[in-house]
Tab-separated table of C-alpha atoms in Angstrom:
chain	number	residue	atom	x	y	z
A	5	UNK	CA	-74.108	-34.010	-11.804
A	6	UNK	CA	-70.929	-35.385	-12.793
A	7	UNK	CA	-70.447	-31.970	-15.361
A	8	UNK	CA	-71.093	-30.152	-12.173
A	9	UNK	CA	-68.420	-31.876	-10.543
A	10	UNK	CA	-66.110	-31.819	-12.876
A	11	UNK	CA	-66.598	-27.720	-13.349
A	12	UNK	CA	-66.102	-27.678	-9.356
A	13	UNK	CA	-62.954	-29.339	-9.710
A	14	UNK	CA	-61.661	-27.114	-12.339
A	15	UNK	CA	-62.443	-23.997	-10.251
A	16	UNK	CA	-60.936	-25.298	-7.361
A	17	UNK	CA	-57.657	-26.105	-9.141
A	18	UNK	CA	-57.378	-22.562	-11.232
A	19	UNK	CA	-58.188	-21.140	-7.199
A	20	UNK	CA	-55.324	-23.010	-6.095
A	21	UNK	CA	-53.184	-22.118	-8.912
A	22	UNK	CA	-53.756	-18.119	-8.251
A	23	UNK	CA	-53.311	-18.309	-4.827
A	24	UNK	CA	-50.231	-20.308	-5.247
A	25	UNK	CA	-48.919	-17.902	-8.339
A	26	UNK	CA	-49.539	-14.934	-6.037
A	27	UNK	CA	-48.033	-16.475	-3.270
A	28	UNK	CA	-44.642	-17.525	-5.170
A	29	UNK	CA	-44.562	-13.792	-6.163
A	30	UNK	CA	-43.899	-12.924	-2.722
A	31	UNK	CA	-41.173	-16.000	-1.572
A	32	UNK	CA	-37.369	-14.834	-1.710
A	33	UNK	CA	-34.863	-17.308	-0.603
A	34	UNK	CA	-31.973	-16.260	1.694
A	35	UNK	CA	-29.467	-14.131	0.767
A	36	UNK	CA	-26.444	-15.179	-1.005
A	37	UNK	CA	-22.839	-16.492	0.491
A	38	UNK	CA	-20.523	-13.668	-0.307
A	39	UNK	CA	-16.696	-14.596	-0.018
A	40	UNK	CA	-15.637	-10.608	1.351
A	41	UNK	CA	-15.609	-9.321	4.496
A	42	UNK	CA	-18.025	-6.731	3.789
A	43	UNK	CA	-20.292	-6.111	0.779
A	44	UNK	CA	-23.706	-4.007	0.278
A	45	UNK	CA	-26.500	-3.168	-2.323
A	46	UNK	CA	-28.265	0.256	-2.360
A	47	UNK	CA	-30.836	1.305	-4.527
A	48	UNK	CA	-28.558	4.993	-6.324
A	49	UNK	CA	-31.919	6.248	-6.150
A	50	UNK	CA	-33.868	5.670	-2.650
A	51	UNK	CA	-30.597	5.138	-0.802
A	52	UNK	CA	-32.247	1.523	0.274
A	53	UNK	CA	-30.108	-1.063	1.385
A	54	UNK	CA	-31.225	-4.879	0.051
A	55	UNK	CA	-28.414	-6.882	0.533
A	56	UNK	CA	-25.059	-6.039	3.250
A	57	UNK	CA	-22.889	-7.650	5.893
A	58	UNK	CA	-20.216	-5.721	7.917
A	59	UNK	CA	-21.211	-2.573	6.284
A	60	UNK	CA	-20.626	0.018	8.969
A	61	UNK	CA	-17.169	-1.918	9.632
A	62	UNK	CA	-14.094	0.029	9.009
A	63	UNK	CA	-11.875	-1.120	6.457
A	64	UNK	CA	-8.687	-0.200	4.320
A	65	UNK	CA	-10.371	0.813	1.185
A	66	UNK	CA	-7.059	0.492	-1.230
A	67	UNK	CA	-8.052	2.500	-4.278
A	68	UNK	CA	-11.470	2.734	-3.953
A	69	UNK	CA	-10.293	6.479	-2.267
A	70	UNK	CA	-9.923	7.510	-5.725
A	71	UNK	CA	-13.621	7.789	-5.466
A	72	UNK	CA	-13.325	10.553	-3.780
A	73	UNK	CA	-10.859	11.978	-5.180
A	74	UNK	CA	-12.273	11.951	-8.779
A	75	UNK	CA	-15.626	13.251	-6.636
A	76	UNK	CA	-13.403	16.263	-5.808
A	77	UNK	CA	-12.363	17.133	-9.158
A	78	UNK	CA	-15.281	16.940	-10.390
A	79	UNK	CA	-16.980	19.123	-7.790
A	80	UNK	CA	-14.510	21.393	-8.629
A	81	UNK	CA	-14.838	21.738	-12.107
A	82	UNK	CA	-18.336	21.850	-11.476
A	83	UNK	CA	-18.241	25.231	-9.315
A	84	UNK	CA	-15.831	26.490	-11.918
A	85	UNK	CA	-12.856	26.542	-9.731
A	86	UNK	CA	-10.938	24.277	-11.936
A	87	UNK	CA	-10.924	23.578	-16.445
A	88	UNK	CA	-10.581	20.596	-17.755
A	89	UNK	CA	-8.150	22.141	-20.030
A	90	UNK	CA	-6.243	23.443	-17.352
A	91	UNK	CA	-2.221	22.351	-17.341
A	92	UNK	CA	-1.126	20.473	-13.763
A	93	UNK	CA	2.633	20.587	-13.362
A	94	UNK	CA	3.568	17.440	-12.220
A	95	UNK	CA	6.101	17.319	-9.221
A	96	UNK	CA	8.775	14.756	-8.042
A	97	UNK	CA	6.263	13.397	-5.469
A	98	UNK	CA	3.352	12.649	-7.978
A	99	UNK	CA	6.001	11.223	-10.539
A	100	UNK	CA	7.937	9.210	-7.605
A	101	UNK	CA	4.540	7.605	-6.012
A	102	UNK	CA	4.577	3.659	-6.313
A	103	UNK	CA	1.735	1.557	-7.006
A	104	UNK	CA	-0.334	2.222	-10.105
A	105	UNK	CA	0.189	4.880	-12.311
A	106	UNK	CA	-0.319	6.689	-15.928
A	107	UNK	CA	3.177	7.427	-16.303
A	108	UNK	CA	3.056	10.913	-16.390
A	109	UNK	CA	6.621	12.821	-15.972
A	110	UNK	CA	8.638	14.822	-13.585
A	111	UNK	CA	8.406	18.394	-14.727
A	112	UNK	CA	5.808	17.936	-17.335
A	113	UNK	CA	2.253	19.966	-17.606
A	114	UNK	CA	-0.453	17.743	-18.169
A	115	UNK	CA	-4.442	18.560	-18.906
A	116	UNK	CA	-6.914	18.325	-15.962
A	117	UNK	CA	-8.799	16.175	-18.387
A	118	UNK	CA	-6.089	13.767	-18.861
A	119	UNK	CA	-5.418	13.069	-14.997
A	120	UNK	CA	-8.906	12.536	-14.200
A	121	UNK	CA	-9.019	9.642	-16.840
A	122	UNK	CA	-6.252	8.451	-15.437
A	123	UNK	CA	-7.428	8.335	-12.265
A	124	UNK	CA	-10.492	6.725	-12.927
A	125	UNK	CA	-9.762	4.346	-15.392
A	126	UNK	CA	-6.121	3.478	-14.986
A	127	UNK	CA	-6.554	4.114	-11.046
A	128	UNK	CA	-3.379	6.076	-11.785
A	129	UNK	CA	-1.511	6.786	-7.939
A	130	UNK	CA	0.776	9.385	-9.769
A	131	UNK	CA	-2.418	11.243	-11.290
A	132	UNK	CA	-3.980	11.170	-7.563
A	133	UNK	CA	-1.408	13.246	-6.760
A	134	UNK	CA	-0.457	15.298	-9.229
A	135	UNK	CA	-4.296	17.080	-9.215
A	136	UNK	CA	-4.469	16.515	-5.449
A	137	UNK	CA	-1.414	18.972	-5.327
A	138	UNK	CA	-3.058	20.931	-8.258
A	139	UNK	CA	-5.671	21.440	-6.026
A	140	UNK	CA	-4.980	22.148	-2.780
A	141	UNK	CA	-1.461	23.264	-2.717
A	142	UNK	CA	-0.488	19.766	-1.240
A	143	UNK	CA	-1.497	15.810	-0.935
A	144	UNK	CA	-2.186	16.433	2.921
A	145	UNK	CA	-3.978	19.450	2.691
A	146	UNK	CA	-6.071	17.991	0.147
A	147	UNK	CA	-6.610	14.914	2.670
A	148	UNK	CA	-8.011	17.477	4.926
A	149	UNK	CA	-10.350	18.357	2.163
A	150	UNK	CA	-11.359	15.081	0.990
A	151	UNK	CA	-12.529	14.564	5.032
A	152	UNK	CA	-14.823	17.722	4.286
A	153	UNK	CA	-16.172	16.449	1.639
A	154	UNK	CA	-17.019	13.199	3.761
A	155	UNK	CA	-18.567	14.935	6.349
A	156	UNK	CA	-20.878	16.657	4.476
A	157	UNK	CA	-21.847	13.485	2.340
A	158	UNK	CA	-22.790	11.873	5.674
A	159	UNK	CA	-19.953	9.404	5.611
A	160	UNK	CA	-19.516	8.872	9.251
A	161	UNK	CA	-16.939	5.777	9.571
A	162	UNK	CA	-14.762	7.054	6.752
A	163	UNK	CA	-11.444	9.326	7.214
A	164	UNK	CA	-8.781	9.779	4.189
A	165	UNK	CA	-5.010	10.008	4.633
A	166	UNK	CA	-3.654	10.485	1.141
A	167	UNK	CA	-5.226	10.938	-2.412
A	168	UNK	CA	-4.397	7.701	-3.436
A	169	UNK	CA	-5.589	4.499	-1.349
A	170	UNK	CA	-1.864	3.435	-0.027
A	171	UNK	CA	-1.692	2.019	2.708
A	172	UNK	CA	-1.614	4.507	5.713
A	173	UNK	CA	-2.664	4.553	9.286
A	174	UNK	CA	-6.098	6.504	10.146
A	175	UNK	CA	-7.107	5.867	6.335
A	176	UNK	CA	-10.316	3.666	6.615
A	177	UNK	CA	-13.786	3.363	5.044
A	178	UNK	CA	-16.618	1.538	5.180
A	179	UNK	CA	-18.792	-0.575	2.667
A	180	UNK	CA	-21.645	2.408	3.525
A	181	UNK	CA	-19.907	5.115	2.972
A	182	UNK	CA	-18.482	4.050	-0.038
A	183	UNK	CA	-22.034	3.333	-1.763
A	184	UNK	CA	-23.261	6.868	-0.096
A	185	UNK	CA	-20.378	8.593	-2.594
A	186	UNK	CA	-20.278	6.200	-5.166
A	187	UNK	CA	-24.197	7.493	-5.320
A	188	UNK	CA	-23.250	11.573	-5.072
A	189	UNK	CA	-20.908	10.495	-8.033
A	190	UNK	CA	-23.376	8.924	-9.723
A	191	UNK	CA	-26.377	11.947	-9.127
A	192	UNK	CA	-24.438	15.401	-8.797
A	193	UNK	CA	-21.957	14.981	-12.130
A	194	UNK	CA	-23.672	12.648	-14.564
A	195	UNK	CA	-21.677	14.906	-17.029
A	196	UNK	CA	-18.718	13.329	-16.173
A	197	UNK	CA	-20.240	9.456	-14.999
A	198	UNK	CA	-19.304	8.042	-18.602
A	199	UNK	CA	-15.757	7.904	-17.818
A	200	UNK	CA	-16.238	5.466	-15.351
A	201	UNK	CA	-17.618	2.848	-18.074
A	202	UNK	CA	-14.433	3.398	-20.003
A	203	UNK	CA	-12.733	0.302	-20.776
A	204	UNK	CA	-9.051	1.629	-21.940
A	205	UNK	CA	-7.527	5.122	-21.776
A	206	UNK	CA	-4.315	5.526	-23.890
A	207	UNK	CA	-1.541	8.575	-22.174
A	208	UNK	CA	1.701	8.511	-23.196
A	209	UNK	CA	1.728	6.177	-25.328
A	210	UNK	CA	0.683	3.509	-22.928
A	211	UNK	CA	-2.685	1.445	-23.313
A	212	UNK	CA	-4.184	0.542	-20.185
A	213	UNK	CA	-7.520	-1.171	-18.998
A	214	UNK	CA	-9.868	-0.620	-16.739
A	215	UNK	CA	-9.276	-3.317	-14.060
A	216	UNK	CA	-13.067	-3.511	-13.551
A	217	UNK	CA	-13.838	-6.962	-15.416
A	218	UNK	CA	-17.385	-6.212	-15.016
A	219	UNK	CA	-17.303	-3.181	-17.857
A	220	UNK	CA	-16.649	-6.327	-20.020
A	221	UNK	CA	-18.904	-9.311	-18.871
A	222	UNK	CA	-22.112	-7.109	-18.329
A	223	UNK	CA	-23.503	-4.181	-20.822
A	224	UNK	CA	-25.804	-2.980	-17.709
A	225	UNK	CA	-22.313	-2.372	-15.466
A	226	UNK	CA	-21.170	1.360	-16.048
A	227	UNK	CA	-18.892	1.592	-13.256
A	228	UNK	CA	-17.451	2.467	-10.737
A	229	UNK	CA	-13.934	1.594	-8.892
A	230	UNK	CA	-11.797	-1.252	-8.296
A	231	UNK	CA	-9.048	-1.355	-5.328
A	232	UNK	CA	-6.342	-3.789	-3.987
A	233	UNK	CA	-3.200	-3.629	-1.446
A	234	UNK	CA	-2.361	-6.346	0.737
A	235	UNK	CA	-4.288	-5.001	3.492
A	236	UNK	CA	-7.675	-4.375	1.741
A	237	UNK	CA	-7.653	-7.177	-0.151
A	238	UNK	CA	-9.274	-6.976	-3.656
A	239	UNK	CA	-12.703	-4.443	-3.436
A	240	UNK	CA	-14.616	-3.270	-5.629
A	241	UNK	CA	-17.381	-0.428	-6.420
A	242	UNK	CA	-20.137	-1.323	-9.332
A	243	UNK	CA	-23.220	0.048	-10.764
A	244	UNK	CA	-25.974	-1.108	-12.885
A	245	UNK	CA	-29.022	-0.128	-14.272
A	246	UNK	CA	-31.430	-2.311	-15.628
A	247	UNK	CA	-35.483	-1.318	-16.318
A	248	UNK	CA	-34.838	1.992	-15.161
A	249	UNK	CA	-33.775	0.657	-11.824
A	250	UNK	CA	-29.476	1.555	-10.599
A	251	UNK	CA	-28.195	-0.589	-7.989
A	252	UNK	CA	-24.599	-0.155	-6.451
A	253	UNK	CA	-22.567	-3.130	-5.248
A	254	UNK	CA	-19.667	-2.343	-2.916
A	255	UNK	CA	-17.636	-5.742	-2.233
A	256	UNK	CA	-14.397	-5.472	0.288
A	257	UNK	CA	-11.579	-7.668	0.869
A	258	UNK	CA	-12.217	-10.762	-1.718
A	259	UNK	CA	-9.069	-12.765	-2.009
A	260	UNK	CA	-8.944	-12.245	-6.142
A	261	UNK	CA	-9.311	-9.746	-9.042
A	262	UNK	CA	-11.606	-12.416	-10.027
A	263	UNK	CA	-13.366	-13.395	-7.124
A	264	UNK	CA	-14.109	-9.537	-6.554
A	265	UNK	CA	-15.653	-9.506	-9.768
A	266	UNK	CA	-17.830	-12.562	-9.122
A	267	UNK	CA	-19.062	-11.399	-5.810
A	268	UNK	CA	-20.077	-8.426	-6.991
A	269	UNK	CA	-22.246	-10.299	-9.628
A	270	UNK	CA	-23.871	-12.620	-7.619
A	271	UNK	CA	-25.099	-9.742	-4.819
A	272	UNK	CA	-26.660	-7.343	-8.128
A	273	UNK	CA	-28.169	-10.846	-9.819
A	274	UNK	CA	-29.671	-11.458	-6.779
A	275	UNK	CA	-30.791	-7.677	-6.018
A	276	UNK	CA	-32.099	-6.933	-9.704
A	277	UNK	CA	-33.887	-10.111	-9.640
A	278	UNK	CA	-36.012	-9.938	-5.949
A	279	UNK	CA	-36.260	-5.893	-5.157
A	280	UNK	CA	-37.882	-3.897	-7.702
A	281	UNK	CA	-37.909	0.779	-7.011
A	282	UNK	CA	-41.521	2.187	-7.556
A	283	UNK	CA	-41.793	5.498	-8.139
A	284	UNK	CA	-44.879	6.866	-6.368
A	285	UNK	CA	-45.117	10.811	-6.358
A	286	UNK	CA	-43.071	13.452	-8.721
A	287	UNK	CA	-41.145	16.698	-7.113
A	288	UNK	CA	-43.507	18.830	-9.095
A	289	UNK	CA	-46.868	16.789	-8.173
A	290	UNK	CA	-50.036	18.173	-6.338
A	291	UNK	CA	-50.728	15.796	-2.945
A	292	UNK	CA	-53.072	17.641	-1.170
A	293	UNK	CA	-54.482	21.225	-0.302
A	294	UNK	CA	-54.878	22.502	2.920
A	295	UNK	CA	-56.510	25.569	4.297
A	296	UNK	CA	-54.571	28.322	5.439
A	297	UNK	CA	-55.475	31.023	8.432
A	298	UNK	CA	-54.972	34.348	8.411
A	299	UNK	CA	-53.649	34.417	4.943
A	300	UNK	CA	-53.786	36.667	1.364
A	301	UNK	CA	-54.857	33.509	0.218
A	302	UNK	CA	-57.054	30.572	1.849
A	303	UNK	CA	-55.363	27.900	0.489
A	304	UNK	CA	-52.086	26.698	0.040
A	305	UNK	CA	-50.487	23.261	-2.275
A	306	UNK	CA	-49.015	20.898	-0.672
A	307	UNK	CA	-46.244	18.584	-2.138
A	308	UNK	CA	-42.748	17.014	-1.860
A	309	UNK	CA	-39.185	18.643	-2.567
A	310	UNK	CA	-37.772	15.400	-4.884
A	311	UNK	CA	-39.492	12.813	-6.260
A	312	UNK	CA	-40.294	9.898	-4.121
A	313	UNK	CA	-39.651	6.283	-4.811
A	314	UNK	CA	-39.374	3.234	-2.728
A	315	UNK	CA	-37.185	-0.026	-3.189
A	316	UNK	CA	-39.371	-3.122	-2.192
A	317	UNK	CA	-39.086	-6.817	-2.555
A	318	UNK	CA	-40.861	-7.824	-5.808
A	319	UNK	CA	-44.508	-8.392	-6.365
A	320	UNK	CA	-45.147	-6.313	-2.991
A	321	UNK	CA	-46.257	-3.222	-4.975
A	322	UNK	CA	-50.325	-3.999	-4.247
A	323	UNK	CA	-49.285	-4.293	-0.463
A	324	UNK	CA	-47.952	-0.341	-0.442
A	325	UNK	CA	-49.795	2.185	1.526
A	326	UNK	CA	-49.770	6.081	1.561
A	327	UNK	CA	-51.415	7.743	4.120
A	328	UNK	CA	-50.656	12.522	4.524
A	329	UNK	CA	-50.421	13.795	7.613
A	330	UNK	CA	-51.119	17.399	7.473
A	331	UNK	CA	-50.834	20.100	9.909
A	332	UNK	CA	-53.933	21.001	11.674
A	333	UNK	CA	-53.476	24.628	11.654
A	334	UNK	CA	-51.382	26.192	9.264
A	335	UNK	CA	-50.904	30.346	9.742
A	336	UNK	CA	-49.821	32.788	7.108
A	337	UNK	CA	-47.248	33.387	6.361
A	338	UNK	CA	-46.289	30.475	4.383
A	339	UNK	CA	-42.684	29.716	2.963
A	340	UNK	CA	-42.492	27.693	-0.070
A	341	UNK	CA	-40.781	24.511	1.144
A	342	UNK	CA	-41.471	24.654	4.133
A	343	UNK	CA	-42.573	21.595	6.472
A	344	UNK	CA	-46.283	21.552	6.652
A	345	UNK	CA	-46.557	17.998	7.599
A	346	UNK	CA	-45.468	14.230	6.035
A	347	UNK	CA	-46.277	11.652	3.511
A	348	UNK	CA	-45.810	7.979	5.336
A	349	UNK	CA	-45.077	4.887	3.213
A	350	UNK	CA	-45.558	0.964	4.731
A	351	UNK	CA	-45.793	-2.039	3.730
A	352	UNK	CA	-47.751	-4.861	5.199
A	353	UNK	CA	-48.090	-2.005	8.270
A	354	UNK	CA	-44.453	-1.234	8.481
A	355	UNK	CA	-42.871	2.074	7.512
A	356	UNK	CA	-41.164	2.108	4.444
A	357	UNK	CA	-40.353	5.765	4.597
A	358	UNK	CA	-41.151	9.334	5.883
A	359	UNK	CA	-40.778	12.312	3.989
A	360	UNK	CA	-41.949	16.009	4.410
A	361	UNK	CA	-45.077	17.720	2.835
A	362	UNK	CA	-43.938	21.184	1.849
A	363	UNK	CA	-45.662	24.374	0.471
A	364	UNK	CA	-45.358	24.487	-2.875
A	365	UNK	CA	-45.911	28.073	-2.912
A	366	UNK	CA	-45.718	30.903	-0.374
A	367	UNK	CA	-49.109	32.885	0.883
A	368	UNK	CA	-48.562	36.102	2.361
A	369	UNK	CA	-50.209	37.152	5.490
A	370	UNK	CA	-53.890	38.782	4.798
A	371	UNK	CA	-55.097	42.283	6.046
A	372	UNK	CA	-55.561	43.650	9.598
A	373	UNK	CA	-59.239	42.135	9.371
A	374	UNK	CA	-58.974	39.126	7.857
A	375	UNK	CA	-56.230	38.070	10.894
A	376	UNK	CA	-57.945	39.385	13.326
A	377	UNK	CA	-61.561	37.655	12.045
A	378	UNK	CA	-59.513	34.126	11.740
A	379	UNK	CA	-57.661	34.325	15.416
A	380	UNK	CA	-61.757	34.739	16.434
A	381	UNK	CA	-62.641	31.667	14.339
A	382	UNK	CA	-59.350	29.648	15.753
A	383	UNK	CA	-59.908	30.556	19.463
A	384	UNK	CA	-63.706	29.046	19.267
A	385	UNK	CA	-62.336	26.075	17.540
A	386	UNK	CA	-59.951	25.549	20.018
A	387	UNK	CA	-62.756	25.478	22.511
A	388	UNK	CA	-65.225	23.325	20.659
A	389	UNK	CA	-61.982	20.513	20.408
């Protein structure tokens, strides 16, 4: 009796000691105190936001508009409008523009290559310029393009004066917007990503470094921007990427080059260590097959454009639910990647996201018979539902 009792006990205790282990997997204390007016955390590759305060506020966003203008250049050189061996003649304006700067020279031709380093690494304002003018014919008309650019990137709350980040009025951003093309950066031109992680770039003699301390205090950090006028405060743009997973960290208007680099620690320590991305389905992956009427074919695969993952709080994963909704009736002809109804993620019963089933392939429409035999079938269906 009393072995009996003593095994009962022991049960009892290791069923306890699961359900409390599972349990703890699940608890996540409150967010951090962040000293910035506005700060966020998005997953680069779901676009989830964990962690953010203020983040659709407008703010002056100091240097961190080198973002997009190192985005520009880089979308330019990737269409092949621009070398990175081309020459840029550098003008009095580029050479005369205060603030940071490579020290390039009035009347000299520099490489493409060599300005973009400098603008991402020594967050040179003369560089911003200098390819800004290269580019467009002139600092304001390459403004205007710079506000195309954010448009079609979705960054709503953002609108971009000058090349460089000084102080101007109209030129605001938001802690969004800059993680939405911090993450273009990050996807569209990984070929050029690896100069953001660059600690010191060398022109004219001159060794600089990059003023994001983070490059230095954490091997996972590989980027992105730092900024700072008097206005904006100290901001800055980081990514990481630890087991597979990239967070980016946007802090604004710390009161330090070292608080900025603090904050933006403790928001990714806390991020890394409570969400955790799951990949679920691949671009390429069958996900269901559904019949299709009137068609050269009766069939048709159904599956998703990209890849899809989800960004979760940690030990949630058993809790996820897919559930396909596909089109009742689906009529040739069929366009590959075209809507044919939706794959719906949740969690605990809450949607976690919605994307689009798609053809995977197109069916052509069948013969004269075939069509008209289906429409028969179709019409009595309709009638029996």
């Amino acid at each position: 009796m009393q072995r009996l009792k003593t095994a009962f006990f022991t049960f009892l205790c290791l069923f306890l000691a699961t359900g409390y282990l599972q349990a703890a997997t699940t608890l996540m204390p409150s967010a951090p105190q962040v000293s910035a007016t506005s700060y966020l955390v998005m997953d680069a590759d779901t676009g989830k936001v964990v962690l953010s305060d203020k983040a659709d506020e407008r703010f002056a966003p100091a240097s961190l508009t080198k973002m997009m203008t190192s985005y520009i250049v880089e979308y330019e050189l990737d269409k092949g409008n621009i070398g990175k061996d081309d020459l840029v003649l550098v003008s009095e304006k580029a050479w005369r523009t205060p603030g940071s700067r490579m020290f390039i020279k009035e009347g000299t031709q520099v490489k493409l290559d060599d300005l973009l380093k400098g603008i991402i690494i020594q967050s040179g304002n003369d560089a911003s310029v200098a390819v800004a003018e290269h580019i467009a014919g002139s600092e304001s008309a390459f403004a205007d393009l710079m506000n195309q650019h954010a448009k079609l990137l979705g960054m709503d709350n953002t609108h971009f004066a000058n090349a460089t980040g000084l102080p101007a009025e109209g030129h605001f951003s938001t802690a969004m917007d800059l993680a939405i093309l911090a993450k273009a950066i990050i996807q569209k031109f990984p070929e050029h990503y690896g100069i953001y992680s660059e600690k010191y770039y060398t022109y004219n003699q001159i060794r600089q470094p990059n003023r994001n301390k983070l490059l230095w205090r954490d091997h996972t950090v590989d980027g992105i921007k730092t900024g700072h006028t008097e206005e904006a405060g100290y901001c800055l743009v980081a990514s990481a990427k630890r087991d597979g997973m990239r967070l980016i960290s946007v802090v604004m208007g710390t009161n330090s080059e070292e608080s900025r680099a603090q904050e933006s620690q403790k928001i990714l320590a806390y991020a890394f260590r409570y969400f955790r991305t799951h990949k679920l389905y691949g671009a390429d992956e069958l996900l269901n097959t559904a019949k299709v009427w009137g068609g050269l074919e009766d069939q048709v695969h159904l599956g998703l454009n990209e890849a899809l993952a989800v960004t979760i709080p940690r030990g949630q994963a058993d809790q996820l639910e897919a559930t396909m909704d596909v089109d009742k009736v689906i009529k040739a002809p069929v366009i590959k990647g075209q809507e044919y109804g939706a794959v719906r993620v949740t969690l605990n019963g809450e949607d976690v996201v919605r994307v689009p089933l798609v053809a995977m392939e197109n069916v052509s429409e069948g013969g004269i018979l075939k069509k008209i035999w289906h429409t028969i079938m179709l019409f009595f269906m309709s009638l029996i539902s």
